[in-house]
Amino acid sequence: MDRPTQPDAGALTQLASAARECTACELYKDATQTVFGEGAPDARLVLVGEQPGDAEDVQGRPFVGPAGGVLDRALTAAGIDRETVYVTNAVKHFRFVQRGKRRIHAKPGREHIEACHPWLAKELAQVRPEIVVALGATAVQALLGSKYRVMRDRGALIPFGDLDALITIHPSAVLRMPPEDRDKGFGGLVADLTIAAQAIGS
Ligand code: URA
């Protein structure tokens, strides 16, 4: 990985521009646009989700839809200011199946995760965080490979090159829980994020 000595906002902007032209897998054909990561170029914490959802695809920004609402509330509860972190996804284009007028989320395949991995690696190399948080199974697979499991390995700092990784659930998992389980699910997400917050002393 290229390792700049200083975080470089210009380099991230250039990466985002280059990613707009990405045709490394077929997902660019149906998606509205590439949704690149965004946030503080010198963030100590990088959060990695799965892929943009419908709202993100339209707005061109990560985690601005319903899952983003859960993530924002969880970050606040964990004492993390979203302005200070960098938020991105394992896959930068929305994968969906069209059902009438609705676009239904479809999980990205291994080929999409692999095709997109160079962008994620370059974002991490530029931002150089202390901790990268994998939000859900796709981010775990993209960052750490297939030997880790979300529910088994969540909430602990895992050595990851010269930084640490921390696994937690995807915010949309909270939304999919039965209403009676949501508070507990949300509390677990906050508890995991708090471990990351404490590790960077925020
Ligand atoms: N889900 C994700 O994984 N990422 C987003 O940006 C939005 C929803």
mmCIF file of C-alpha atoms and ligand atoms in Angstrom:
data_model
loop_
_atom_site.group_PDB
_atom_site.id
_atom_site.type_symbol
_atom_site.label_atom_id
_atom_site.label_comp_id
_atom_site.label_asym_id
_atom_site.label_seq_id
_atom_site.Cartn_x
_atom_site.Cartn_y
_atom_site.Cartn_z
ATOM 1 C CA MET A 1 0.000 0.000 0.000
ATOM 2 C CA ASP A 2 1.190 3.544 -0.751
ATOM 3 C CA ARG A 3 1.828 5.346 2.506
ATOM 4 C CA PRO A 4 1.824 9.134 2.362
ATOM 5 C CA THR A 5 3.497 10.877 5.276
ATOM 6 C CA GLN A 6 0.540 13.234 5.792
ATOM 7 C CA PRO A 7 -3.153 12.711 5.184
ATOM 8 C CA ASP A 8 -3.888 14.412 1.893
ATOM 9 C CA ALA A 9 -7.421 15.700 1.234
ATOM 10 C CA GLY A 10 -6.474 16.413 -2.402
ATOM 11 C CA ALA A 11 -5.411 12.822 -2.942
ATOM 12 C CA LEU A 12 -8.752 11.592 -1.567
ATOM 13 C CA THR A 13 -10.605 13.960 -3.883
ATOM 14 C CA GLN A 14 -8.572 12.628 -6.809
ATOM 15 C CA LEU A 15 -9.350 9.068 -5.791
ATOM 16 C CA ALA A 16 -13.058 9.897 -5.596
ATOM 17 C CA SER A 17 -12.910 11.415 -9.095
ATOM 18 C CA ALA A 18 -11.141 8.373 -10.499
ATOM 19 C CA ALA A 19 -13.680 6.058 -8.838
ATOM 20 C CA ARG A 20 -16.491 7.888 -10.654
ATOM 21 C CA GLU A 21 -15.222 6.280 -13.856
ATOM 22 C CA CYS A 22 -14.845 2.800 -12.378
ATOM 23 C CA THR A 23 -16.014 -0.078 -14.573
ATOM 24 C CA ALA A 24 -14.183 -2.845 -12.710
ATOM 25 C CA CYS A 25 -17.426 -4.806 -12.282
ATOM 26 C CA GLU A 26 -20.833 -4.504 -13.901
ATOM 27 C CA LEU A 27 -22.552 -2.690 -11.032
ATOM 28 C CA TYR A 28 -21.775 0.736 -12.510
ATOM 29 C CA LYS A 29 -24.188 0.013 -15.370
ATOM 30 C CA ASP A 30 -27.403 0.168 -13.326
ATOM 31 C CA ALA A 31 -26.337 2.353 -10.411
ATOM 32 C CA THR A 32 -26.907 6.105 -10.591
ATOM 33 C CA GLN A 33 -23.350 6.927 -9.562
ATOM 34 C CA THR A 34 -20.296 5.833 -7.615
ATOM 35 C CA VAL A 35 -20.696 6.519 -3.911
ATOM 36 C CA PHE A 36 -17.183 7.089 -2.623
ATOM 37 C CA GLY A 37 -16.181 7.493 1.006
ATOM 38 C CA GLU A 38 -16.314 10.879 2.679
ATOM 39 C CA GLY A 39 -15.253 12.487 5.900
ATOM 40 C CA ALA A 40 -12.197 13.805 7.660
ATOM 41 C CA PRO A 41 -9.050 13.154 5.593
ATOM 42 C CA ASP A 42 -7.084 12.761 8.843
ATOM 43 C CA ALA A 43 -9.705 10.616 10.620
ATOM 44 C CA ARG A 44 -8.464 8.313 13.364
ATOM 45 C CA LEU A 45 -11.504 6.120 12.804
ATOM 46 C CA VAL A 46 -12.711 4.775 9.459
ATOM 47 C CA LEU A 47 -16.105 3.087 9.251
ATOM 48 C CA VAL A 48 -16.749 0.642 6.414
ATOM 49 C CA GLY A 49 -20.270 -0.435 5.441
ATOM 50 C CA GLU A 50 -21.469 -2.798 2.728
ATOM 51 C CA GLN A 51 -22.591 -0.782 -0.284
ATOM 52 C CA PRO A 52 -24.708 2.314 -0.900
ATOM 53 C CA GLY A 53 -28.443 1.864 -0.493
ATOM 54 C CA ASP A 54 -31.162 3.472 -2.562
ATOM 55 C CA ALA A 55 -30.885 6.906 -0.897
ATOM 56 C CA GLU A 56 -27.090 6.877 -1.054
ATOM 57 C CA ASP A 57 -27.171 5.924 -4.738
ATOM 58 C CA VAL A 58 -29.395 8.921 -5.472
ATOM 59 C CA GLN A 59 -27.555 11.408 -3.241
ATOM 60 C CA GLY A 60 -24.031 10.156 -3.972
ATOM 61 C CA ARG A 61 -23.036 10.058 -0.295
ATOM 62 C CA PRO A 62 -22.542 7.106 2.065
ATOM 63 C CA PHE A 63 -24.912 6.398 4.950
ATOM 64 C CA VAL A 64 -27.470 9.150 4.343
ATOM 65 C CA GLY A 65 -30.548 6.862 4.270
ATOM 66 C CA PRO A 66 -32.286 4.903 7.047
ATOM 67 C CA ALA A 67 -29.160 2.898 7.976
ATOM 68 C CA GLY A 68 -27.262 6.185 8.106
ATOM 69 C CA GLY A 69 -29.808 7.490 10.600
ATOM 70 C CA VAL A 70 -29.108 4.515 12.880
ATOM 71 C CA LEU A 71 -25.361 4.959 12.402
ATOM 72 C CA ASP A 72 -25.546 8.673 13.248
ATOM 73 C CA ARG A 73 -27.494 7.985 16.447
ATOM 74 C CA ALA A 74 -25.114 5.194 17.434
ATOM 75 C CA LEU A 75 -22.050 7.375 16.818
ATOM 76 C CA THR A 76 -23.531 10.145 18.947
ATOM 77 C CA ALA A 77 -24.379 7.687 21.731
ATOM 78 C CA ALA A 78 -20.804 6.349 21.591
ATOM 79 C CA GLY A 79 -19.419 9.887 21.885
ATOM 80 C CA ILE A 80 -18.104 9.974 18.323
ATOM 81 C CA ASP A 81 -18.601 13.070 16.165
ATOM 82 C CA ARG A 82 -19.340 11.960 12.575
ATOM 83 C CA GLU A 83 -17.454 15.029 11.333
ATOM 84 C CA THR A 84 -14.244 13.545 12.723
ATOM 85 C CA VAL A 85 -14.506 10.126 11.075
ATOM 86 C CA TYR A 86 -14.284 8.845 7.502
ATOM 87 C CA VAL A 87 -17.193 6.740 6.281
ATOM 88 C CA THR A 88 -17.066 4.461 3.280
ATOM 89 C CA ASN A 89 -18.303 1.163 1.877
ATOM 90 C CA ALA A 90 -16.739 -2.093 0.731
ATOM 91 C CA VAL A 91 -18.564 -1.728 -2.596
ATOM 92 C CA LYS A 92 -19.080 1.707 -4.131
ATOM 93 C CA HIS A 93 -22.073 1.006 -6.398
ATOM 94 C CA PHE A 94 -25.628 0.076 -5.381
ATOM 95 C CA ARG A 95 -26.557 -3.507 -6.299
ATOM 96 C CA PHE A 96 -30.292 -4.021 -6.538
ATOM 97 C CA VAL A 97 -33.071 -5.889 -8.267
ATOM 98 C CA GLN A 98 -35.866 -3.879 -9.826
ATOM 99 C CA ARG A 99 -39.373 -4.858 -8.635
ATOM 100 C CA GLY A 100 -41.827 -2.604 -10.391
ATOM 101 C CA LYS A 101 -40.885 0.885 -9.335
ATOM 102 C CA ARG A 102 -38.901 -0.306 -6.315
ATOM 103 C CA ARG A 103 -35.209 -1.067 -6.251
ATOM 104 C CA ILE A 104 -34.596 -3.843 -3.764
ATOM 105 C CA HIS A 105 -31.155 -4.155 -2.172
ATOM 106 C CA ALA A 106 -29.165 -7.174 -3.356
ATOM 107 C CA LYS A 107 -26.091 -8.293 -1.456
ATOM 108 C CA PRO A 108 -22.857 -7.714 -3.370
ATOM 109 C CA GLY A 109 -21.042 -10.869 -4.446
ATOM 110 C CA ARG A 110 -17.444 -11.789 -3.802
ATOM 111 C CA GLU A 111 -16.582 -10.563 -7.322
ATOM 112 C CA HIS A 112 -17.958 -7.088 -6.523
ATOM 113 C CA ILE A 113 -16.112 -6.943 -3.199
ATOM 114 C CA GLU A 114 -12.884 -7.968 -4.900
ATOM 115 C CA ALA A 115 -13.298 -5.590 -7.836
ATOM 116 C CA CYS A 116 -13.859 -2.693 -5.427
ATOM 117 C CA HIS A 117 -11.149 -3.622 -2.943
ATOM 118 C CA PRO A 118 -8.416 -1.455 -4.512
ATOM 119 C CA TRP A 119 -10.512 1.661 -3.767
ATOM 120 C CA LEU A 120 -10.953 0.673 -0.139
ATOM 121 C CA ALA A 121 -7.256 -0.114 0.209
ATOM 122 C CA LYS A 122 -6.349 3.270 -1.268
ATOM 123 C CA GLU A 123 -8.766 5.103 1.025
ATOM 124 C CA LEU A 124 -7.209 3.394 4.056
ATOM 125 C CA ALA A 125 -3.698 4.121 2.779
ATOM 126 C CA GLN A 126 -4.551 7.803 2.421
ATOM 127 C CA VAL A 127 -6.497 8.343 5.636
ATOM 128 C CA ARG A 128 -4.247 6.116 7.733
ATOM 129 C CA PRO A 129 -6.683 5.661 10.634
ATOM 130 C CA GLU A 130 -5.830 4.018 13.926
ATOM 131 C CA ILE A 131 -8.958 1.883 13.829
ATOM 132 C CA VAL A 132 -11.114 0.627 11.007
ATOM 133 C CA VAL A 133 -14.616 -0.480 11.957
ATOM 134 C CA ALA A 134 -16.244 -3.167 9.823
ATOM 135 C CA LEU A 135 -20.009 -2.674 9.857
ATOM 136 C CA GLY A 136 -21.435 -6.112 9.067
ATOM 137 C CA ALA A 137 -20.383 -9.200 7.166
ATOM 138 C CA THR A 138 -19.557 -7.666 3.772
ATOM 139 C CA ALA A 139 -17.147 -5.166 5.329
ATOM 140 C CA VAL A 140 -15.619 -7.975 7.392
ATOM 141 C CA GLN A 141 -15.087 -10.023 4.258
ATOM 142 C CA ALA A 142 -13.611 -7.049 2.378
ATOM 143 C CA LEU A 143 -11.231 -6.095 5.176
ATOM 144 C CA LEU A 144 -10.399 -9.282 7.040
ATOM 145 C CA GLY A 145 -11.407 -12.174 4.800
ATOM 146 C CA SER A 146 -13.624 -15.118 5.518
ATOM 147 C CA LYS A 147 -12.178 -16.415 8.780
ATOM 148 C CA TYR A 148 -13.966 -13.809 10.912
ATOM 149 C CA ARG A 149 -17.649 -13.868 11.895
ATOM 150 C CA VAL A 150 -19.626 -10.811 12.952
ATOM 151 C CA MET A 151 -21.454 -12.252 15.955
ATOM 152 C CA ARG A 152 -18.500 -14.304 17.186
ATOM 153 C CA ASP A 153 -15.768 -11.707 16.747
ATOM 154 C CA ARG A 154 -17.500 -8.375 17.292
ATOM 155 C CA GLY A 155 -16.463 -5.783 19.848
ATOM 156 C CA ALA A 156 -12.764 -6.615 20.150
ATOM 157 C CA LEU A 157 -9.735 -4.876 18.681
ATOM 158 C CA ILE A 158 -8.159 -7.147 16.076
ATOM 159 C CA PRO A 159 -4.618 -6.401 14.854
ATOM 160 C CA PHE A 160 -4.853 -5.456 11.181
ATOM 161 C CA GLY A 161 -1.520 -4.483 9.642
ATOM 162 C CA ASP A 162 -0.350 -1.389 11.481
ATOM 163 C CA LEU A 163 -3.834 -0.501 12.690
ATOM 164 C CA ASP A 164 -6.645 -2.258 14.541
ATOM 165 C CA ALA A 165 -9.919 -3.492 13.140
ATOM 166 C CA LEU A 166 -13.135 -3.740 15.097
ATOM 167 C CA ILE A 167 -16.149 -5.721 13.942
ATOM 168 C CA THR A 168 -19.729 -4.782 14.701
ATOM 169 C CA ILE A 169 -23.160 -5.304 13.210
ATOM 170 C CA HIS A 170 -24.404 -3.339 10.234
ATOM 171 C CA PRO A 171 -26.767 -0.518 11.299
ATOM 172 C CA SER A 172 -29.470 -1.874 8.983
ATOM 173 C CA ALA A 173 -29.447 -5.104 11.026
ATOM 174 C CA VAL A 174 -30.965 -3.040 13.850
ATOM 175 C CA LEU A 175 -33.743 -1.907 11.498
ATOM 176 C CA ARG A 176 -34.466 -5.505 10.480
ATOM 177 C CA MET A 177 -34.793 -6.736 14.087
ATOM 178 C CA PRO A 178 -38.252 -7.317 15.545
ATOM 179 C CA PRO A 179 -39.296 -4.089 17.323
ATOM 180 C CA GLU A 180 -38.882 -5.669 20.762
ATOM 181 C CA ASP A 181 -35.216 -6.483 20.033
ATOM 182 C CA ARG A 182 -34.192 -3.175 18.495
ATOM 183 C CA ASP A 183 -33.139 -1.362 21.661
ATOM 184 C CA LYS A 184 -30.851 -4.235 22.599
ATOM 185 C CA GLY A 185 -29.472 -4.441 19.066
ATOM 186 C CA PHE A 186 -28.832 -0.718 18.986
ATOM 187 C CA GLY A 187 -27.218 -0.891 22.435
ATOM 188 C CA GLY A 188 -24.843 -3.569 21.165
ATOM 189 C CA LEU A 189 -23.839 -1.412 18.207
ATOM 190 C CA VAL A 190 -23.199 1.524 20.547
ATOM 191 C CA ALA A 191 -21.196 -0.682 22.941
ATOM 192 C CA ASP A 192 -18.961 -1.867 20.081
ATOM 193 C CA LEU A 193 -18.447 1.663 18.763
ATOM 194 C CA THR A 194 -17.637 2.818 22.297
ATOM 195 C CA ILE A 195 -14.733 0.359 22.367
ATOM 196 C CA ALA A 196 -13.364 2.002 19.231
ATOM 197 C CA ALA A 197 -13.969 5.472 20.709
ATOM 198 C CA GLN A 198 -12.146 4.576 23.903
ATOM 199 C CA ALA A 199 -9.236 3.081 21.981
ATOM 200 C CA ILE A 200 -8.637 6.396 20.238
ATOM 201 C CA GLY A 201 -9.304 8.303 23.468
ATOM 202 C CA SER A 202 -12.369 10.197 22.252
HETATM 203 N N1 URA B 1 -25.673 0.647 3.865
HETATM 204 C C1 URA B 1 -24.336 0.632 3.685
HETATM 205 O O1 URA B 1 -23.677 -0.371 3.907
HETATM 206 N N2 URA B 1 -23.768 1.720 3.287
HETATM 207 C C2 URA B 1 -24.420 2.823 3.047
HETATM 208 O O2 URA B 1 -23.810 3.802 2.649
HETATM 209 C C3 URA B 1 -25.811 2.828 3.265
HETATM 210 C C4 URA B 1 -26.421 1.719 3.668
#
